[in-house]
Amino acid sequence: MPKMSILKELWNFLKVRKKWWLAPMIIVLVLLGALIVITESTAVAPFIYTLF
């Protein structure tokens, strides 16, 4: 199953069910995940992990 179909299915769920309050939580989780993935191999990693 391609990853884009999961995103498309999630978008359709939010649109059809009118669950717009879930969107900010999903965006924050994606941004935190991206921050951890991007900084895991840099010198900034120890400083980022102290935030959590």
Coordinates of C-alpha atoms in Angstrom, one line a residue:
M1 CA 0.0 0.0 0.0
P2 CA 1.6 3.3 -1.1
K3 CA 2.1 5.9 1.6
M4 CA 0.2 8.5 -0.4
S5 CA -2.9 6.5 -0.3
I6 CA -2.8 6.6 3.5
L7 CA -2.6 10.3 3.4
K8 CA -5.4 10.5 0.9
E9 CA -7.5 8.2 3.0
L10 CA -6.9 10.3 6.1
W11 CA -7.7 13.5 4.2
N12 CA -11.0 12.0 3.0
F13 CA -11.8 10.9 6.5
L14 CA -11.3 14.4 7.8
K15 CA -13.4 15.9 5.0
V16 CA -16.3 13.5 5.1
R17 CA -16.6 13.1 8.9
K18 CA -15.9 16.8 9.6
K19 CA -13.2 16.0 12.1
W20 CA -11.3 19.2 11.6
W21 CA -10.1 19.3 15.2
L22 CA -7.8 16.4 14.4
A23 CA -5.9 18.3 11.8
P24 CA -3.7 20.4 14.2
M25 CA -2.8 17.3 16.2
I26 CA -1.8 15.4 13.1
I27 CA 0.3 18.4 11.8
V28 CA 2.1 18.7 15.2
L29 CA 2.9 15.0 15.3
V30 CA 4.2 15.0 11.7
L31 CA 6.4 18.1 12.4
L32 CA 7.8 16.6 15.6
G33 CA 8.6 13.4 13.8
A34 CA 10.3 15.2 11.0
L35 CA 12.3 17.3 13.5
I36 CA 13.6 14.1 15.2
V37 CA 14.4 12.4 11.9
I38 CA 16.2 15.4 10.5
T39 CA 18.3 16.1 13.6
E40 CA 19.2 12.6 14.6
S41 CA 22.5 12.6 12.8
T42 CA 23.6 16.2 13.5
A43 CA 25.3 18.0 16.3
V44 CA 22.0 19.6 17.2
A45 CA 20.5 16.3 18.3
P46 CA 21.5 16.5 22.0
F47 CA 19.9 19.9 22.3
I48 CA 16.7 18.9 20.6
Y49 CA 16.2 15.8 22.7
T50 CA 16.4 17.9 25.9
L51 CA 13.2 19.6 24.8
F52 CA 11.4 16.3 25.2

